[in-house]
PDB file of N, CA, C and O in Angstrom:
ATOM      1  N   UNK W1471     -60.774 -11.657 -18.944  1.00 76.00           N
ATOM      2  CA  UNK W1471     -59.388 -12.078 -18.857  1.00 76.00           C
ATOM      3  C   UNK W1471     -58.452 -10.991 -19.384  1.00 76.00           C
ATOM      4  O   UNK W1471     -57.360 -10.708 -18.890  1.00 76.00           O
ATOM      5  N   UNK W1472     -59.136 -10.297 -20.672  1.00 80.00           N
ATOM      6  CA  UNK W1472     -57.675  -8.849 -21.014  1.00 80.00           C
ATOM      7  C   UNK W1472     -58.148  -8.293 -20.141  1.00 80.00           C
ATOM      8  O   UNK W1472     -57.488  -8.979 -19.361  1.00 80.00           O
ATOM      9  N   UNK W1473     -58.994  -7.324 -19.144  1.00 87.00           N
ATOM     10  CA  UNK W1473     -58.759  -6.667 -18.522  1.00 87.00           C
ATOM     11  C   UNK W1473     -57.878  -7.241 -17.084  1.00 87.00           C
ATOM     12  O   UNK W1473     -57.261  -6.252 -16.687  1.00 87.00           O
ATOM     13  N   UNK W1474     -57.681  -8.026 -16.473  1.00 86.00           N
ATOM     14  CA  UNK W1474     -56.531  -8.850 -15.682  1.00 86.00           C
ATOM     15  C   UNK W1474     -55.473  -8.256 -16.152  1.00 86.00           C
ATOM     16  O   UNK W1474     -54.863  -7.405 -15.504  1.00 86.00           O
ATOM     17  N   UNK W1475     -55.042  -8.752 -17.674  1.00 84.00           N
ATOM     18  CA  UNK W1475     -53.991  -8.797 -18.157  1.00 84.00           C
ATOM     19  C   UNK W1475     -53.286  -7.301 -18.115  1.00 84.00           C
ATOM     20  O   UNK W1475     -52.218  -7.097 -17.537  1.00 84.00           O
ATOM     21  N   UNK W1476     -54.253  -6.005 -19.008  1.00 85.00           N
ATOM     22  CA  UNK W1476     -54.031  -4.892 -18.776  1.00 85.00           C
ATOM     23  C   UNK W1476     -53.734  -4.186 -17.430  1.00 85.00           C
ATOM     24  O   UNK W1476     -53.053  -3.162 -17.379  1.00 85.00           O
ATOM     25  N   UNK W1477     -54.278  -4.786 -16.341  1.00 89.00           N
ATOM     26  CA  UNK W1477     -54.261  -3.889 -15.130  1.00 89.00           C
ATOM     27  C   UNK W1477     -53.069  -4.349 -14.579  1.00 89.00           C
ATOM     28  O   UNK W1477     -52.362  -3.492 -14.048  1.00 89.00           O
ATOM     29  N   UNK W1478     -52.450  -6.188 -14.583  1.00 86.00           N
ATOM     30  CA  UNK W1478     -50.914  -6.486 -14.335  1.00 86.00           C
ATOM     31  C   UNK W1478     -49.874  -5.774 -15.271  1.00 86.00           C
ATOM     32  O   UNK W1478     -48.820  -5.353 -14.793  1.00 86.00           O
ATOM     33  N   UNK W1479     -50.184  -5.632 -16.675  1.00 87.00           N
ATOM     34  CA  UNK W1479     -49.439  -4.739 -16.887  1.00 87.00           C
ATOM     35  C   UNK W1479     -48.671  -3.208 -17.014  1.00 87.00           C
ATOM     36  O   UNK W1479     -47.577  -2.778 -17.380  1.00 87.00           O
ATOM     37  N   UNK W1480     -50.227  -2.558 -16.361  1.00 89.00           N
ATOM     38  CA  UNK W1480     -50.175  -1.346 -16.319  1.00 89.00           C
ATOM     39  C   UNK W1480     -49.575  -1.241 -14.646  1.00 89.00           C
ATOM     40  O   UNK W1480     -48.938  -0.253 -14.283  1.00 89.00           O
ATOM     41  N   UNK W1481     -49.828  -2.209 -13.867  1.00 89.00           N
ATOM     42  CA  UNK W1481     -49.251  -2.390 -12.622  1.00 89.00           C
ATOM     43  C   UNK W1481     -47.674  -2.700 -12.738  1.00 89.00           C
ATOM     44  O   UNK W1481     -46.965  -2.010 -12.005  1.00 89.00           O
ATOM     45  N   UNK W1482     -47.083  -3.568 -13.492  1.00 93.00           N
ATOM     46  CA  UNK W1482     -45.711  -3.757 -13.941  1.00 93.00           C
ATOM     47  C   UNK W1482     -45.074  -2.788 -14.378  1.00 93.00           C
ATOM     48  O   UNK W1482     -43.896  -2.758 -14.022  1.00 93.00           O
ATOM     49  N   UNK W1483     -45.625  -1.498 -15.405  1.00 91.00           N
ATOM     50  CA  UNK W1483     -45.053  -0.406 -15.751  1.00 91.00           C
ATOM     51  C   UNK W1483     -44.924   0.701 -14.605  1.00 91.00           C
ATOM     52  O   UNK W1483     -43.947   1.432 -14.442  1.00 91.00           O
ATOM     53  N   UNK W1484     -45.921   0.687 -13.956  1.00 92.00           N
ATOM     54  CA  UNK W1484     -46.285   1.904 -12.655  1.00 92.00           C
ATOM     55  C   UNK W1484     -44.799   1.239 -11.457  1.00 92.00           C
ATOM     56  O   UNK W1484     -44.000   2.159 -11.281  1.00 92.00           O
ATOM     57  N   UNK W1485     -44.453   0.170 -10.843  1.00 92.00           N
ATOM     58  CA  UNK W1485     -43.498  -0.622 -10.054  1.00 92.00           C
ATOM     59  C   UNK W1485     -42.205  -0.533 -11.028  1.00 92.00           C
ATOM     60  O   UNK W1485     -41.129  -0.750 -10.469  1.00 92.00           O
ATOM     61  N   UNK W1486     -42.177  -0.276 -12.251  1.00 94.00           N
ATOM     62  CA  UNK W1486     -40.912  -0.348 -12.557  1.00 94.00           C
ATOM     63  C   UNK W1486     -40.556   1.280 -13.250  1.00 94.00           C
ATOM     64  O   UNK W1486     -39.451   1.374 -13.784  1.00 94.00           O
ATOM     65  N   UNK W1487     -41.301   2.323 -13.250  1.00 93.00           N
ATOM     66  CA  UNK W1487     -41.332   3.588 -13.163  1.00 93.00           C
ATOM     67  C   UNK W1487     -40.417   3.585 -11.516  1.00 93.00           C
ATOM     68  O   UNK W1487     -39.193   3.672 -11.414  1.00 93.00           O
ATOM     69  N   UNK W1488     -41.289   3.475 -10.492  1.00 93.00           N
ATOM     70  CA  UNK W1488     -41.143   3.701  -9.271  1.00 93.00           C
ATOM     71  C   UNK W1488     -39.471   3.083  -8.969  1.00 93.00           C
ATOM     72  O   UNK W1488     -38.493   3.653  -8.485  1.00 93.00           O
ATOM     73  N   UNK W1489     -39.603   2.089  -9.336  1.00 95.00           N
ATOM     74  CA  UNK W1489     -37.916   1.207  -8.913  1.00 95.00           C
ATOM     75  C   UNK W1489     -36.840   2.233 -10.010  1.00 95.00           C
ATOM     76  O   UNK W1489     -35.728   2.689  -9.745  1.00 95.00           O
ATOM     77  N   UNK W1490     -37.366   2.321 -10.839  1.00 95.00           N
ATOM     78  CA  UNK W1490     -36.080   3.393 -11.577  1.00 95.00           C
ATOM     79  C   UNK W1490     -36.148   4.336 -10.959  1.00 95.00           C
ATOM     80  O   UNK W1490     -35.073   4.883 -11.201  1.00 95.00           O
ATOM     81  N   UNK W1491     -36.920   5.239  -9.986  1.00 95.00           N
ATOM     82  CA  UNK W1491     -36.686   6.479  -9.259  1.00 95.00           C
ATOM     83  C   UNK W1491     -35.958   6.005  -8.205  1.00 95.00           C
ATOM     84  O   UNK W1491     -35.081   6.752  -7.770  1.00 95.00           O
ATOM     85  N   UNK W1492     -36.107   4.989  -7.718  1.00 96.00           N
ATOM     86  CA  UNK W1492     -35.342   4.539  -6.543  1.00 96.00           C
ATOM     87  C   UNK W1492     -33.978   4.587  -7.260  1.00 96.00           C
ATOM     88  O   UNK W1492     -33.196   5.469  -6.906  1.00 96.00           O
ATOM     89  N   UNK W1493     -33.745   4.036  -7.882  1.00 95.00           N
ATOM     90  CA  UNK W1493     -32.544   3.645  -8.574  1.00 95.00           C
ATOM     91  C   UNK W1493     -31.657   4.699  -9.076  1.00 95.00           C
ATOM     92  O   UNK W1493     -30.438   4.721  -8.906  1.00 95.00           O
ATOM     93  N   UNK W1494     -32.279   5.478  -9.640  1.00 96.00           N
ATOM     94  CA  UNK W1494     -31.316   6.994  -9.673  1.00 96.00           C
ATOM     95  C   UNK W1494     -31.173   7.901  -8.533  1.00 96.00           C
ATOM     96  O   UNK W1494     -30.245   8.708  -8.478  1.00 96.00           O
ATOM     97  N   UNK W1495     -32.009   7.801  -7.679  1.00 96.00           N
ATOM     98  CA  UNK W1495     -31.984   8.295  -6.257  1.00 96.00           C
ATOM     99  C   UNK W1495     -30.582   7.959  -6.075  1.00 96.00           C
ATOM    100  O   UNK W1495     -29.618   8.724  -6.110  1.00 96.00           O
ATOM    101  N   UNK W1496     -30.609   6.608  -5.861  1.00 96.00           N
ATOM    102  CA  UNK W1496     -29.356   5.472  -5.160  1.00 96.00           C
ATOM    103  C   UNK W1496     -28.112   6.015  -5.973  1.00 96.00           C
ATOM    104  O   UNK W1496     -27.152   6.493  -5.369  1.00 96.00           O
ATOM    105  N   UNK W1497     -28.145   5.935  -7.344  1.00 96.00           N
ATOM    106  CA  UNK W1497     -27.405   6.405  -7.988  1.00 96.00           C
ATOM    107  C   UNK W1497     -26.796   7.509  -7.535  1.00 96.00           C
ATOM    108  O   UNK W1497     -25.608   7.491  -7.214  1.00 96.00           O
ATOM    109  N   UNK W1498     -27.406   8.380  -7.477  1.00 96.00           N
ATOM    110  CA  UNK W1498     -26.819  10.131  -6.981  1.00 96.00           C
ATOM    111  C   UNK W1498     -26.075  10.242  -5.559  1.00 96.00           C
ATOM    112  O   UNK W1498     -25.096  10.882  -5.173  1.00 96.00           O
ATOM    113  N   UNK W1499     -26.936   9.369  -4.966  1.00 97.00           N
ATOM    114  CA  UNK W1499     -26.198   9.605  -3.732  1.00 97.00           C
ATOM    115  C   UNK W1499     -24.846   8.733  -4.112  1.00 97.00           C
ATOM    116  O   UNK W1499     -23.947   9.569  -4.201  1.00 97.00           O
ATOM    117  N   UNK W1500     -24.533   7.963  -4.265  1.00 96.00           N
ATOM    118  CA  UNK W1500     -23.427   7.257  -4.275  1.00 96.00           C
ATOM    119  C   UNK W1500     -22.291   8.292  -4.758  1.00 96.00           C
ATOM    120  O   UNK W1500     -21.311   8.779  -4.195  1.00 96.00           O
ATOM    121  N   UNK W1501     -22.982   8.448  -6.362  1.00 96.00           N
ATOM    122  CA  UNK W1501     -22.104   9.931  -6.974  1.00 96.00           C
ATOM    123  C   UNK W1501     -21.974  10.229  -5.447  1.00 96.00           C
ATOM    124  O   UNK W1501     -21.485   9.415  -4.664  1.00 96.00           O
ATOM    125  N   UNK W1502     -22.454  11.472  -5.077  1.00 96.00           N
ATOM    126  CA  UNK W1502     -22.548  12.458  -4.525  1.00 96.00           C
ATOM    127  C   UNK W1502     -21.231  11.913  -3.142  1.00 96.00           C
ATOM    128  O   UNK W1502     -20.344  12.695  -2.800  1.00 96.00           O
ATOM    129  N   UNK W1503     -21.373  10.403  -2.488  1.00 96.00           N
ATOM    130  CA  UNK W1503     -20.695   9.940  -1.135  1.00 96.00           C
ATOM    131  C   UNK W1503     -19.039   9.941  -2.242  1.00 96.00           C
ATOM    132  O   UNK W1503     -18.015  10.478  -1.820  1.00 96.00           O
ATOM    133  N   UNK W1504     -19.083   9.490  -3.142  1.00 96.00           N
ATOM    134  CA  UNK W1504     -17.983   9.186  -4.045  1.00 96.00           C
ATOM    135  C   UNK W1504     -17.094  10.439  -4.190  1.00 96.00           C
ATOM    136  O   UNK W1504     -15.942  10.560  -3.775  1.00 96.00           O
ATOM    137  N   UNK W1505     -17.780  11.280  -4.805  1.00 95.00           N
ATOM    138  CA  UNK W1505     -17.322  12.776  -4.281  1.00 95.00           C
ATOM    139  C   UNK W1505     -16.765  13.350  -3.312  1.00 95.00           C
ATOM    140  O   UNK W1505     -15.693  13.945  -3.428  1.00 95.00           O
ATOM    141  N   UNK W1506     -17.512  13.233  -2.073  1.00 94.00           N
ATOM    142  CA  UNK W1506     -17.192  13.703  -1.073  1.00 94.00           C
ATOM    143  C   UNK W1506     -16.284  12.789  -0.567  1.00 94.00           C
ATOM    144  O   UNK W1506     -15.497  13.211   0.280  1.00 94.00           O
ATOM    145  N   UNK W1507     -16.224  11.639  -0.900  1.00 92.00           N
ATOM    146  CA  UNK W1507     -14.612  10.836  -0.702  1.00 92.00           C
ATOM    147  C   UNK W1507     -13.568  11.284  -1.054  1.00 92.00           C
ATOM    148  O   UNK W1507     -12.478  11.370  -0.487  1.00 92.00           O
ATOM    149  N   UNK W1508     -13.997  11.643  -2.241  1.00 92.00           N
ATOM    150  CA  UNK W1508     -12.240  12.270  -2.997  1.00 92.00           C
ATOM    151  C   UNK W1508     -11.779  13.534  -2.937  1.00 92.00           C
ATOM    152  O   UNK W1508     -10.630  13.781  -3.305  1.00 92.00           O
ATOM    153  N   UNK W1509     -12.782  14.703  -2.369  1.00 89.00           N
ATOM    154  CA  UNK W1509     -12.628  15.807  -2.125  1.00 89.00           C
ATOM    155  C   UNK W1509     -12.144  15.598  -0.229  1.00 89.00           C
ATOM    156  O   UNK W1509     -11.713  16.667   0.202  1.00 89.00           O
ATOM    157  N   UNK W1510     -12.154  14.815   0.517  1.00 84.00           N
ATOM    158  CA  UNK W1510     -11.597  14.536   1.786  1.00 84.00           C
ATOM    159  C   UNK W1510     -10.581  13.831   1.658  1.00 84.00           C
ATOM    160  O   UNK W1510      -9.900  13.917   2.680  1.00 84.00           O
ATOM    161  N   UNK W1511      -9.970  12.926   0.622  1.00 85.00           N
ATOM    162  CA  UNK W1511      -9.222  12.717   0.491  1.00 85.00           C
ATOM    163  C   UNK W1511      -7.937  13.460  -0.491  1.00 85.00           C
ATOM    164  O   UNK W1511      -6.803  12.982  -0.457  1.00 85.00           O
ATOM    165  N   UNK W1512      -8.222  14.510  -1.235  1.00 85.00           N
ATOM    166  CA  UNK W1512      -7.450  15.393  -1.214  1.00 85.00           C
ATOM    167  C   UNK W1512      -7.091  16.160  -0.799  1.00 85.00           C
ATOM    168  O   UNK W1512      -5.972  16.595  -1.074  1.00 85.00           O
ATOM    169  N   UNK W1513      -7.947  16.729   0.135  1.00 81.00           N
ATOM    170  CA  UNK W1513      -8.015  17.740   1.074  1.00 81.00           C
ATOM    171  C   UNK W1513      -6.679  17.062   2.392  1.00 81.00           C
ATOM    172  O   UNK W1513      -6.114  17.835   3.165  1.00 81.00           O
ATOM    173  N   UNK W1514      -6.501  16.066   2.383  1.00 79.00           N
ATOM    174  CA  UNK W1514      -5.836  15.528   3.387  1.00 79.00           C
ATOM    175  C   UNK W1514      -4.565  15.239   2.687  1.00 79.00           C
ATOM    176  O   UNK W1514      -3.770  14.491   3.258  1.00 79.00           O
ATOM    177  N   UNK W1515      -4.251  15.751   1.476  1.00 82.00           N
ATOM    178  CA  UNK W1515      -3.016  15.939   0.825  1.00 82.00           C
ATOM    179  C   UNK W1515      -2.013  17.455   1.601  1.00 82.00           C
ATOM    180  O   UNK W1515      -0.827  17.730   1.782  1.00 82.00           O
ATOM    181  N   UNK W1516      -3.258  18.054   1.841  1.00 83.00           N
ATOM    182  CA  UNK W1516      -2.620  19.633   2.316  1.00 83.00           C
ATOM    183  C   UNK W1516      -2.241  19.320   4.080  1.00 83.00           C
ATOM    184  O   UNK W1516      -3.121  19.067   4.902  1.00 83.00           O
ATOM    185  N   UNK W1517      -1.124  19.384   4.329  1.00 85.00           N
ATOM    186  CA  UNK W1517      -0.466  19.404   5.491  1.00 85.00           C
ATOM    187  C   UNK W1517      -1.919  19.838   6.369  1.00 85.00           C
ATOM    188  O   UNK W1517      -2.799  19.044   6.703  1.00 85.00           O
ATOM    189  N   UNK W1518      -1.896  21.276   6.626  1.00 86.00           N
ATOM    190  CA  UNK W1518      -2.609  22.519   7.541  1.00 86.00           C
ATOM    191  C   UNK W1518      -4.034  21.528   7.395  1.00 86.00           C
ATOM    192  O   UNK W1518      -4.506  21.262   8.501  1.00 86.00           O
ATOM    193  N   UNK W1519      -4.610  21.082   6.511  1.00 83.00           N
ATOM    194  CA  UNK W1519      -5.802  20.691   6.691  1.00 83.00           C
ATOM    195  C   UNK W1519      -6.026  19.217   7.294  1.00 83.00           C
ATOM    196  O   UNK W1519      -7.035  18.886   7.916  1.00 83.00           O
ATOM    197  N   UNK W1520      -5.234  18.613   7.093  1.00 82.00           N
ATOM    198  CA  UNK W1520      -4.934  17.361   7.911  1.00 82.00           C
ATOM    199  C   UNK W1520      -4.289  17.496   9.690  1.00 82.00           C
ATOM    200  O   UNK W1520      -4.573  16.645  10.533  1.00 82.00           O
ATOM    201  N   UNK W1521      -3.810  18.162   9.852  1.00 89.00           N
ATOM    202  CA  UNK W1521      -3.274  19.363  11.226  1.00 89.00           C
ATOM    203  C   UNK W1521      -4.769  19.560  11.581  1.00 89.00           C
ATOM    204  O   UNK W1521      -5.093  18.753  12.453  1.00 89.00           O
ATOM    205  N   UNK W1522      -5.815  20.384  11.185  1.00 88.00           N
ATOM    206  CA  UNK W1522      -7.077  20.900  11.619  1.00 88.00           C
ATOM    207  C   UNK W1522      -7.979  19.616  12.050  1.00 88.00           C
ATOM    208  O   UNK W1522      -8.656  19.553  13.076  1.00 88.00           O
ATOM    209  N   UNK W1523      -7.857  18.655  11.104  1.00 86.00           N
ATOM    210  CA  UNK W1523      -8.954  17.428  11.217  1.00 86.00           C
ATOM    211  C   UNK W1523      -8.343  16.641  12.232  1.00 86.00           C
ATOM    212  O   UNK W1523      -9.194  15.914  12.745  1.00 86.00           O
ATOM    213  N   UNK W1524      -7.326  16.505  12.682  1.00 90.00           N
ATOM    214  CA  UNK W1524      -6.642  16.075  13.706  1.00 90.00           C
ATOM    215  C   UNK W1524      -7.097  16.555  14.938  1.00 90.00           C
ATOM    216  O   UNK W1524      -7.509  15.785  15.806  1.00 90.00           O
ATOM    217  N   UNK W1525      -7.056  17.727  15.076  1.00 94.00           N
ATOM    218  CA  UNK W1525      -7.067  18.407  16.074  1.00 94.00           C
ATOM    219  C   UNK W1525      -8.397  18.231  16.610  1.00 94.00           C
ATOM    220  O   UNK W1525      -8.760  17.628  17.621  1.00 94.00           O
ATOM    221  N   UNK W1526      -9.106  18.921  15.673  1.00 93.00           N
ATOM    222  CA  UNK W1526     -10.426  18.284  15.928  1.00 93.00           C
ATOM    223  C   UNK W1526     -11.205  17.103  16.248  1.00 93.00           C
ATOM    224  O   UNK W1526     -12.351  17.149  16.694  1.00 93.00           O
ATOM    225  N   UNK W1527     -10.550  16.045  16.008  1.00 94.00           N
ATOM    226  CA  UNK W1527     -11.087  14.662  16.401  1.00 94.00           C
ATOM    227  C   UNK W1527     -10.202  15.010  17.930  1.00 94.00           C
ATOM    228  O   UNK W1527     -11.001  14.840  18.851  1.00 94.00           O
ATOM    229  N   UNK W1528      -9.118  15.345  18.352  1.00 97.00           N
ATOM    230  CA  UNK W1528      -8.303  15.236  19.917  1.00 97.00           C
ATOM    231  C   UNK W1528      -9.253  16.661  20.662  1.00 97.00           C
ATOM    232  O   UNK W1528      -9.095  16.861  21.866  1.00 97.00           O
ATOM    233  N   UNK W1529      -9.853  17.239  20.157  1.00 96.00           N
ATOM    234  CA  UNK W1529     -10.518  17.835  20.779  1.00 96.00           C
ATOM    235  C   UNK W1529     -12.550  17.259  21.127  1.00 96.00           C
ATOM    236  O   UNK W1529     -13.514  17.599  21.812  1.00 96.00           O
ATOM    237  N   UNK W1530     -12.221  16.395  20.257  1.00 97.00           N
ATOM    238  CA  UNK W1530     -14.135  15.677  20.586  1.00 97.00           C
ATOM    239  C   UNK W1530     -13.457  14.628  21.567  1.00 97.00           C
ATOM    240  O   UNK W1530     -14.093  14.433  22.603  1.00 97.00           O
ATOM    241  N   UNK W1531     -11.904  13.700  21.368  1.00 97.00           N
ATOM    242  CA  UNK W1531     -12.015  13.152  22.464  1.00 97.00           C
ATOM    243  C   UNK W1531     -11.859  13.686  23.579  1.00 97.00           C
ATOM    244  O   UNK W1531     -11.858  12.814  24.448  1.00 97.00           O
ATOM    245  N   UNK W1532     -11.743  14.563  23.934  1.00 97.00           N
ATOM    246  CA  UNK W1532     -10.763  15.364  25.296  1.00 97.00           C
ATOM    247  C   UNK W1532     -12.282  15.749  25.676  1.00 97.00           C
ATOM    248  O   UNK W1532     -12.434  15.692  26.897  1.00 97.00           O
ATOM    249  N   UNK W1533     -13.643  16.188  24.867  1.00 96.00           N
ATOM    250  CA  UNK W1533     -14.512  16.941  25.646  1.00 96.00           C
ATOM    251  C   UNK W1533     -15.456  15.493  25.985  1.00 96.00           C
ATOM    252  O   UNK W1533     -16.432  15.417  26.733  1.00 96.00           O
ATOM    253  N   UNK W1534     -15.010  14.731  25.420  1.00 97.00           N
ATOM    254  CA  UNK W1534     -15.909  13.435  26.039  1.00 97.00           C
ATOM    255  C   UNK W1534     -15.363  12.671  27.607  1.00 97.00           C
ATOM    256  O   UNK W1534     -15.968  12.443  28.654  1.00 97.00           O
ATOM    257  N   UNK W1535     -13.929  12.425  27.163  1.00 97.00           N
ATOM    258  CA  UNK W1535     -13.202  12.593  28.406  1.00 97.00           C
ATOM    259  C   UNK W1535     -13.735  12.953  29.920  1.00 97.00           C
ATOM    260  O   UNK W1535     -14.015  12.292  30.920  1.00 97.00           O
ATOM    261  N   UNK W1536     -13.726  14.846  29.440  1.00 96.00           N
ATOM    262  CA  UNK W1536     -13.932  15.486  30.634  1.00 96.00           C
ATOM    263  C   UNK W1536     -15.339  15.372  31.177  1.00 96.00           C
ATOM    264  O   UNK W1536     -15.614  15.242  32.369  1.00 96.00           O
ATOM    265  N   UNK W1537     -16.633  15.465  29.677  1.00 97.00           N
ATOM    266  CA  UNK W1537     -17.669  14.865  30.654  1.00 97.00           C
ATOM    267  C   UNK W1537     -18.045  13.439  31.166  1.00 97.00           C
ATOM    268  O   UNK W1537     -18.971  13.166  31.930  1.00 97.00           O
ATOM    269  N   UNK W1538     -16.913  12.361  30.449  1.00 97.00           N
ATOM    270  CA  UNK W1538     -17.309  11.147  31.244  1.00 97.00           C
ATOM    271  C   UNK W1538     -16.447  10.873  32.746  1.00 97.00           C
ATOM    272  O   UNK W1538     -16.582   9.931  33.527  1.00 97.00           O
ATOM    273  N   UNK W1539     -15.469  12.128  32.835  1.00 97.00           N
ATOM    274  CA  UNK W1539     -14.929  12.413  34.180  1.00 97.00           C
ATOM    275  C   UNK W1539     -16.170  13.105  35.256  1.00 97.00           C
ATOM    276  O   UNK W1539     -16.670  12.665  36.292  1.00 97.00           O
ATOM    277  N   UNK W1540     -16.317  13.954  34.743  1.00 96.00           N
ATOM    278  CA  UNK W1540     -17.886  14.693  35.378  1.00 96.00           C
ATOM    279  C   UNK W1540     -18.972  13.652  36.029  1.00 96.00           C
ATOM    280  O   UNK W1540     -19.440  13.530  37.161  1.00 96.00           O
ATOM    281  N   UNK W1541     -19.169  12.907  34.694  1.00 96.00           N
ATOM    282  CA  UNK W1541     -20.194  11.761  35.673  1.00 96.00           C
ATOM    283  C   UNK W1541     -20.044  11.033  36.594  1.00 96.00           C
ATOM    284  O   UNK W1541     -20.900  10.793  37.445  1.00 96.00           O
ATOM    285  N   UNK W1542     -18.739  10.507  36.539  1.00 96.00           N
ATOM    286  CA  UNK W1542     -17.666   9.804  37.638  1.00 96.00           C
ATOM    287  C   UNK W1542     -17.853  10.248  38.955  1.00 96.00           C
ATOM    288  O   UNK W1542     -18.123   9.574  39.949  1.00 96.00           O
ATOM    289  N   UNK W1543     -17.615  11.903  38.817  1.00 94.00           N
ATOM    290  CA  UNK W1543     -17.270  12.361  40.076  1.00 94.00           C
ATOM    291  C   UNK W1543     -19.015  12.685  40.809  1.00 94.00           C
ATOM    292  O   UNK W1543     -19.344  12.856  41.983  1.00 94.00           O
ATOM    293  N   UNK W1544     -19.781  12.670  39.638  1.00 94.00           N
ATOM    294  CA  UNK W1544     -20.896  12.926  40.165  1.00 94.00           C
ATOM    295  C   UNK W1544     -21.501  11.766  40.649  1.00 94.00           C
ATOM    296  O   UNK W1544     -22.567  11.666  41.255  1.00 94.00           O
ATOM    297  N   UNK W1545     -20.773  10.969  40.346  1.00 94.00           N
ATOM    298  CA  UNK W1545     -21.634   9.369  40.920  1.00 94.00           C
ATOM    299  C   UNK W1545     -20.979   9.130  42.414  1.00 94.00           C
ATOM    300  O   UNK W1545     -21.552   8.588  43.359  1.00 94.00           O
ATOM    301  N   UNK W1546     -19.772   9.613  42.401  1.00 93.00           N
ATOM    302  CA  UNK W1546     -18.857   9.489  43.392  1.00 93.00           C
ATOM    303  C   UNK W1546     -19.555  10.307  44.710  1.00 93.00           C
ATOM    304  O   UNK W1546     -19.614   9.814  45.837  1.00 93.00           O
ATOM    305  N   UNK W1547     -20.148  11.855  44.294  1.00 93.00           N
ATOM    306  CA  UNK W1547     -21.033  12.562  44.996  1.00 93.00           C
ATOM    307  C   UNK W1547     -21.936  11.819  45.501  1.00 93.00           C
ATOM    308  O   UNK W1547     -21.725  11.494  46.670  1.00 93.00           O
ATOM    309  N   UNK W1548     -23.124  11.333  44.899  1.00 91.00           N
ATOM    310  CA  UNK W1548     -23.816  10.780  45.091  1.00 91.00           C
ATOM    311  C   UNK W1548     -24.000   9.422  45.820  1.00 91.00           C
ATOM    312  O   UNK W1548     -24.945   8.949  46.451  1.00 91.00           O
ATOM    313  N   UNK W1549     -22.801   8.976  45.521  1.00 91.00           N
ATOM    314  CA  UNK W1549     -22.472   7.462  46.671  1.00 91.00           C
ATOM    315  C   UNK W1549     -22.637   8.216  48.306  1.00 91.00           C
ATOM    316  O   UNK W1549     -23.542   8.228  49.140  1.00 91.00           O
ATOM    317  N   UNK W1550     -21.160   8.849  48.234  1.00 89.00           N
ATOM    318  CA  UNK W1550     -20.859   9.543  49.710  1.00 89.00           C
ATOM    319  C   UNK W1550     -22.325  10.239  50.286  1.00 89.00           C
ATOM    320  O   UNK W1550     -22.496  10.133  51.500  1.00 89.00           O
ATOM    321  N   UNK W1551     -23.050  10.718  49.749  1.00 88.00           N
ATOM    322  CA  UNK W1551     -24.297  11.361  50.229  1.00 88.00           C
ATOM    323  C   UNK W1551     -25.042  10.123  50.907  1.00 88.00           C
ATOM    324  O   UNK W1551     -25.137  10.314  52.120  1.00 88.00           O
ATOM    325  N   UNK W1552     -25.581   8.950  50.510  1.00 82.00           N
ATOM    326  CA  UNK W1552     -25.834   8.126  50.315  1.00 82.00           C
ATOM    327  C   UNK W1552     -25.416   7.329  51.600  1.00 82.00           C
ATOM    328  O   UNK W1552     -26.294   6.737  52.227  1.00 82.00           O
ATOM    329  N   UNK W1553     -24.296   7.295  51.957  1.00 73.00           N
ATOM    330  CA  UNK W1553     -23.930   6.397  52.862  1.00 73.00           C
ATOM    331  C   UNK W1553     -23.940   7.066  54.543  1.00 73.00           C
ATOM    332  O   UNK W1553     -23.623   6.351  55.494  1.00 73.00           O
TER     333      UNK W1553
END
């Protein structure tokens, strides 16, 4: 019966070793997303850099745009062949 006892507890210490690595893992990253929140959100204090991130999102939509125009016309190809 103590050896039961010893091996649940040496099993309870080994699972709660392991869950505290998880746990500071979790920890850091959060730091780390928390950070990078407030460094994008200051960064978007500066005119020119808020101008750039702009631009850049009107430029991912514009190239999605043009290739979901592309497929269009290529489906459009492909009908007329077709018929």
């Amino acid at each position: 019966m103590g050896e039961f006892f010893k091996k649940a507890f040496k099993d309870m210490k080994e699972s709660a070793k392991a869950q505290h690595e998880v746990d500071k893992a979790n920890l850091n990253a959060v730091k780390a997303e928390s950070k990078a929140q407030w460094e994008e959100a200051k960064a978007m204090g500066n005119p020119e850099t808020h101008k750039k991130m702009m631009q850049k999102e009107r430029d991912a939509q514009i190239a999605q745009a043009n290739a979901r125009q592309e497929d269009a016309l290529e489906r459009i190809r492909a009908a007329k062949e077709n018929e």
